[in-house]
Structures are given as C-alpha cells and as structure tokens.
Amino acid sequence: MPKLPTMKDVAKAANVSVMTVSRSFKKDSSVSAETRERILNIAEEMGYLFDSVASNLRSQRSGFVAAIIPSINNANFADYLRAFSNRLMEEDLQVLLGYTDYDIQEEERLVEQLLRRRPEAIVIVGGQHTYRARRLLVNSGVPVVETWDLPPLPIEHVVGFSNVATMEPMIEHLISQGFKRIAFIGGDAERDTRGAERQRGAARALDERGMDALRQIAAGQPPIAMREGAEAMAKLLDSQPDTEAVICVSDLSAFGALTECMRRGVRVPEDIALAGFGAFGISGISVPTITTVDPHPRDIGLRSAELVISLLRGSEKEIGPTCIEIEPTLIVGESTG
Amino acid sequence: MPKLPTMKDVAKAANVSVMTVSRSFKKDSSVSAETRERILNIAEEMGYLFDSVASNLRSQRSGFVAAIIPSINNANFADYLRAFSNRLMEEDLQVLLGYTDYDIQEEERLVEQLLRRRPEAIVIVGGQHTYRARRLLVNSGVPVVETWDLPPLPIEHVVGFSNVATMEPMIEHLISQGFKRIAFIGGDAERDTRGAERQRGAARALDERGMDALRQIAAGQPPIAMREGAEAMAKLLDSQPDTEAVICVSDLSAFGALTECMRRGVRVPEDIALAGFGAFGISGISVPTITTVDPHPRDIGLRSAELVISLLRGSEKEIGPTCIEIEPTLIVGESTG
DNA sequence: ATGAAAGCGCTAACAG
DNA sequence: CTGTTAGCGCTTTCAT
C-alpha cells in the first residue's frame, strides 16, 4: 500500500510553507489566486487528499452530525434522513448514521460510539432512552435534537409530532364513516414506543367518545412489516370477526392485512375497513388505496437540519430548548370508503 | 457548552500518567486489573468520553470503512448494509455511509469526501464510475471492493453477481410457461446501470433462443418505484396489448404494474404474466405473489465484510484481486402461473 | 506494570 | 499575502 502524500509533501513540491497549502484548501482565506491554483494543481497531480482527521483534531470541529434512527430499512426514516443530510451537506456537514433496530440497549451503545467521534450535534429519534444514554447525551457538550415524537421530558430540542394526538382525526374519520367496533394491529410496545403511543392515542380517542374499547392485536417484535400485518389480520378475523375497522401501526402492516383479506375473500372496505400510518408509496397505489397519515418525514428532516445549523452558528448565544411541532396529515383512501 | 474532560484530566484525577489511562481503555494492554478498574470508574464518573479523532490521528487507523450505495431507501441495499455493518461492528469497525442517488457525479464527490476521512477500506456498489472517481479509488491506498455487479474491468476486489446472466433462468422460466411476447419495464440506462444490464440480459436471452425481440418500456429516471411501474404498465397495455409477459426492473415496479392491471380488470397471470427482481417483501405477499429473483443481499454484505476484514488483517500479504460470485435464485410466484 | 518524550497532519495565533 | 511556532488529544516508542 503506497502511503498518501501529506501537506508537507505538497508544500515541498510547490516551494511554499505548509500553511500556504493549508490556506489554499480553505475557501475564504487569503492566498493569491495564482498561488492557490498552482498549489491545488500540484496537489491533484500528486494525488494528495486532504486529511479531515488531522484537520478535525486541530480545529476541534469534526464536521460530523450524528443521526440515530430505529431502522435503516424504512421509507419514512430514509426520506427523513435524505432531507436532513442533503441540507447539512450544503453546510459541509456530514451525517454519521447509526440505527438501533428498535433496541434501547443498542441505542445506548450507539450514542457512546458516535459521541467518541466528536459530532458537532446529535439528532436522535425520540422515545425512550436508557438512563445512561440520556446522561451521555446531556453531558455531550453538543446540541441534542429529538425527532419523530414529542417526548414528555425532552433532553433538549425537539422536532416532531404527537403520536398520540395523530390518532384523533383518524378515529374521528372512522366514526364519521359509521364504523363502531375498531381494532388496532401493533407491535411490542416496549420496543416501538411511537407505535405504542399511536395505539394509546386510538384507545383514548375511542374512550373519550364513549365508544367500544379498542381491540388490540399484538403483531410481535418491531419492525412490523407486511407479513406480520397479514398474520395479525388472520388472528383478528378468526377471533373477532365482527370488527368493522382496523388501524395498523404502519402502511406496510396495513397492506399485509389487506392481502389476508383478499385471500379470504373478505372485501375492503365493504366487509372491513382498513387504515395504516406513514403515507408509504404502497398506501397510495394499492387496490384499494389505504387510508393513512402522512407525518411529513422530509419536513422533519429539513426542520431538524435547519435547527442544527442555527444552533451551530450560535449567533444567538444560549437559546433555550426549542420545540418545533410538525402537523401530520390524514389522507383518506378507498380502504375506509 | 461545557468542554469535555480529556485523558489528561482523568490522569490527574487518578494520579497516574496519561499513558496508563490510555492503556486502561485498550483491551489487551498491560495495566493491573485494579488500576484499570479504578481509572475506568473515575473516567465514567467525570463523564470522560474517549476521543476517537485524536486516537485515529496518532495511530493512523480511522476505524472507518466507507460504503457507497445508490439509494438509502431500498430494502435490498438496506439489508446488504445491515449485514455488512453488523459483521464489521464485531471487529470494531464503523461504517461511513454515502448514497449517490444513482448519479455518478455525486458518486465522485462522495468518494472524495469519504476518502478524506481516511477509511481503512472502501466498499462501493459496482457499475460505472467517473474517470476521476476510479483514479481516486485506485490511489486511495486502501482496499476497494465493488459489489452487486461483476464489472468487466474491476478496480480491485469484487463481491457480486452478473445482472446480465441473472435473466437467463427468468427467460427460461417464462418460455417454459408458454409466454412468447415478452416486455421489460426499466429505468434510464445511464443511471441504473445494473438494471440496464438485466434488460440487456433479458434481450440477449430471448435473442439466443430465436424468440421475438424484447419489448422495452422506458419508465423514467431511477429509482423506479411503484408509481413508475404502474405508469409504464399503462403505456404497455395501451400500445402493445398482445404482450404476454412483463419483466420489471424491480419488485416495486412489478407491483405497481400489477395494480394497474387490477384497476383495468386485466387478470394476472391469465391475461398477462408479471415478474420482478429483488425478492422484496411485497413479492411474497401480494395477491398474486410475484415471480422474482433473490440476489441474496445479506450474503453480499456478509461476504464483503469478511473480505474487508481479511484484507485488513493482511496476514497473507498482497493477495491479488479477489472475485466472489454470489448466485441469485429465481423464485417462482403466482404471477407467472 | 508504569512513565516520559516525541509526534501523527493539520490549523490557531501571531508576526512580518 | 505568507511564514513561524505551538499544540489539538491521543499513541508509539523507549526507558525504567
């Protein structure tokens, strides 16, 4: 393996000091245009590659922002992350990604691992954290933003929405369509805390309206995907066939539930209505289309990025904790017709 | 913002040298068990967090492996990445992720950005690269692994499969089912080069068997998702209604195509057969299930990780370029019944 | 088993 | 506009 040249090598080749080479790589530092161009050419020719590691150490700015999400294989989190990282890229910040697989122990491990890389900020999908993870985040010395939720006790900043409240318009809609006996298909509450909040939200909304209690169907360990949705639907159709409408924790599980209905010849929405969450691509194209809620992942990503950027600029010193609330949108599809 | 304590601070508090603190954080270095425990306790109490940046600089080992994929929102790449990063994690290596959005200019930018972080190896989804990206990779001084393809001129190592060859069993299957007039729905060939290769593979396989030429339906810019699949299917049904079978560049577009058929009352497979690629969750659960090809993303990830690890261990000095071929599997579903 | 000195590659701070 | 000096926080190396 040939060792890469350093600034010193470039400086020698260009007959200037290392400092001049260093400055040539910064946009707005004072080097004569011709010197800079000459140096950059020599560097490119030598195959010189700027060393961020060394630069970071000296300048005490890593250029990293850490992002923690539950799952990498989830269109909502992917959209969110894209919007987030695209905006940060414009400010020359790079995202250092970690995913927890819905496990708070793993989250704690990740938080520590990522903080060792000295990110300039950390953005984490909200919900429950271990005690130690919280402590690490609080003492990290960098801005912390929790997203996708409105935690009751935020660590610092928040960009999200209430998973509980998001079920109000959904229940309202189902009731207005005349559905009375309503079920919820969701995963283990310990792991998918945001999903569990939607379940609680649905239960509460029914309760407040004096309706029959929510029928809760457990679909196993998150992530709850299509197959789990189908299995849970089978369980529901077998055990409580008089159910009139089903809300699923996500569009994927809702589609899985839909396929189970199709295989059994149960018509949606004539025999049973169906709703999901997330506004994934499939909810808008399946037959029938599925009623869902759009949490606006790109907005969450963009607003989080803007918040991080303004916190790092730090023009307004010591702004208190910010809470930016995103309003999810109910999208009525054919499945609750 | 309170500044984080350094090893020096911990050393002072523990009345030892920085070196002893440093050693206490390495697994197999010689510190007495009681000293180590005492130091680690003090460090935890002070909120000390190991600084990877400084450690990397001195030891010239970043602990990073760079991974470049076309899209983050793709279950196949997500599965691949999970398998890859989970294996690397066991060796205390962290993945530094970049996604190109199917743009080779963006890929070039990413390669440079990631190399500045001095990864110990770089794993990139194969296909076309810009001249400069190739040059950067070749001169990077670290192992380069191309995946998900078998490039004709590999940069160095390869873990993948032939996208061309993968269409042979598919065409064979369709012909054996009696389908003759076959179409392919795919995205822009400049961008999704692996998808384009599957299209070429299908065309060639038909050609070699003396069948009618492949009917090629353009579905726009990658990534081709459900909606694009539905639109392309509409185009096909309008323009060439005598088509007997359609291969789509991915399962998502195949499902989109299926929904278009459902909306039109075109029966699958009675009126037209349908196949996809990728063995995404939806192909196994939709009604009908969709015939597809499983490229074994987790195998690619795991084998890539193993390769990287053995290259970094470097026990066998200077092993030549390795090519590990993964065999995709045809999965016959109800859609080509 | 522990410590002292040197330095990884770069940039802050200051000088000219 | 350019150069010099010092040092970021850690680990390598050598000494004890």
PDB file of C-alpha atoms in Angstrom, chain A residues 22 36 41 59 83 97 100 105 145 174 209 213 250 259 275 333:
ATOM      1  CA  SER A  22      -3.492  24.630   4.166  1.00  0.00           C
ATOM      2  CA  ARG A  36      -3.771  28.768  -4.799  1.00  0.00           C
ATOM      3  CA  ASN A  41      -2.944  21.639  -9.331  1.00  0.00           C
ATOM      4  CA  SER A  59      -9.666  22.766  14.751  1.00  0.00           C
ATOM      5  CA  ALA A  83     -33.738  15.598   3.600  1.00  0.00           C
ATOM      6  CA  LEU A  97     -25.521   7.336  10.891  1.00  0.00           C
ATOM      7  CA  THR A 100     -30.866   0.850  16.761  1.00  0.00           C
ATOM      8  CA  GLN A 105     -29.578  -1.010  24.732  1.00  0.00           C
ATOM      9  CA  VAL A 145     -32.390  17.136  18.939  1.00  0.00           C
ATOM     10  CA  LEU A 174     -63.687   6.195  11.078  1.00  0.00           C
ATOM     11  CA  ARG A 209     -66.212   9.446  22.614  1.00  0.00           C
ATOM     12  CA  ALA A 213     -62.929  -0.192  23.689  1.00  0.00           C
ATOM     13  CA  SER A 250     -47.890   1.210   9.638  1.00  0.00           C
ATOM     14  CA  THR A 259     -53.651  -9.240   1.376  1.00  0.00           C
ATOM     15  CA  ALA A 275     -56.090   2.166   7.779  1.00  0.00           C
ATOM     16  CA  GLY A 333     -58.079   6.388   0.834  1.00  0.00           C
TER      17      GLY A 333
END
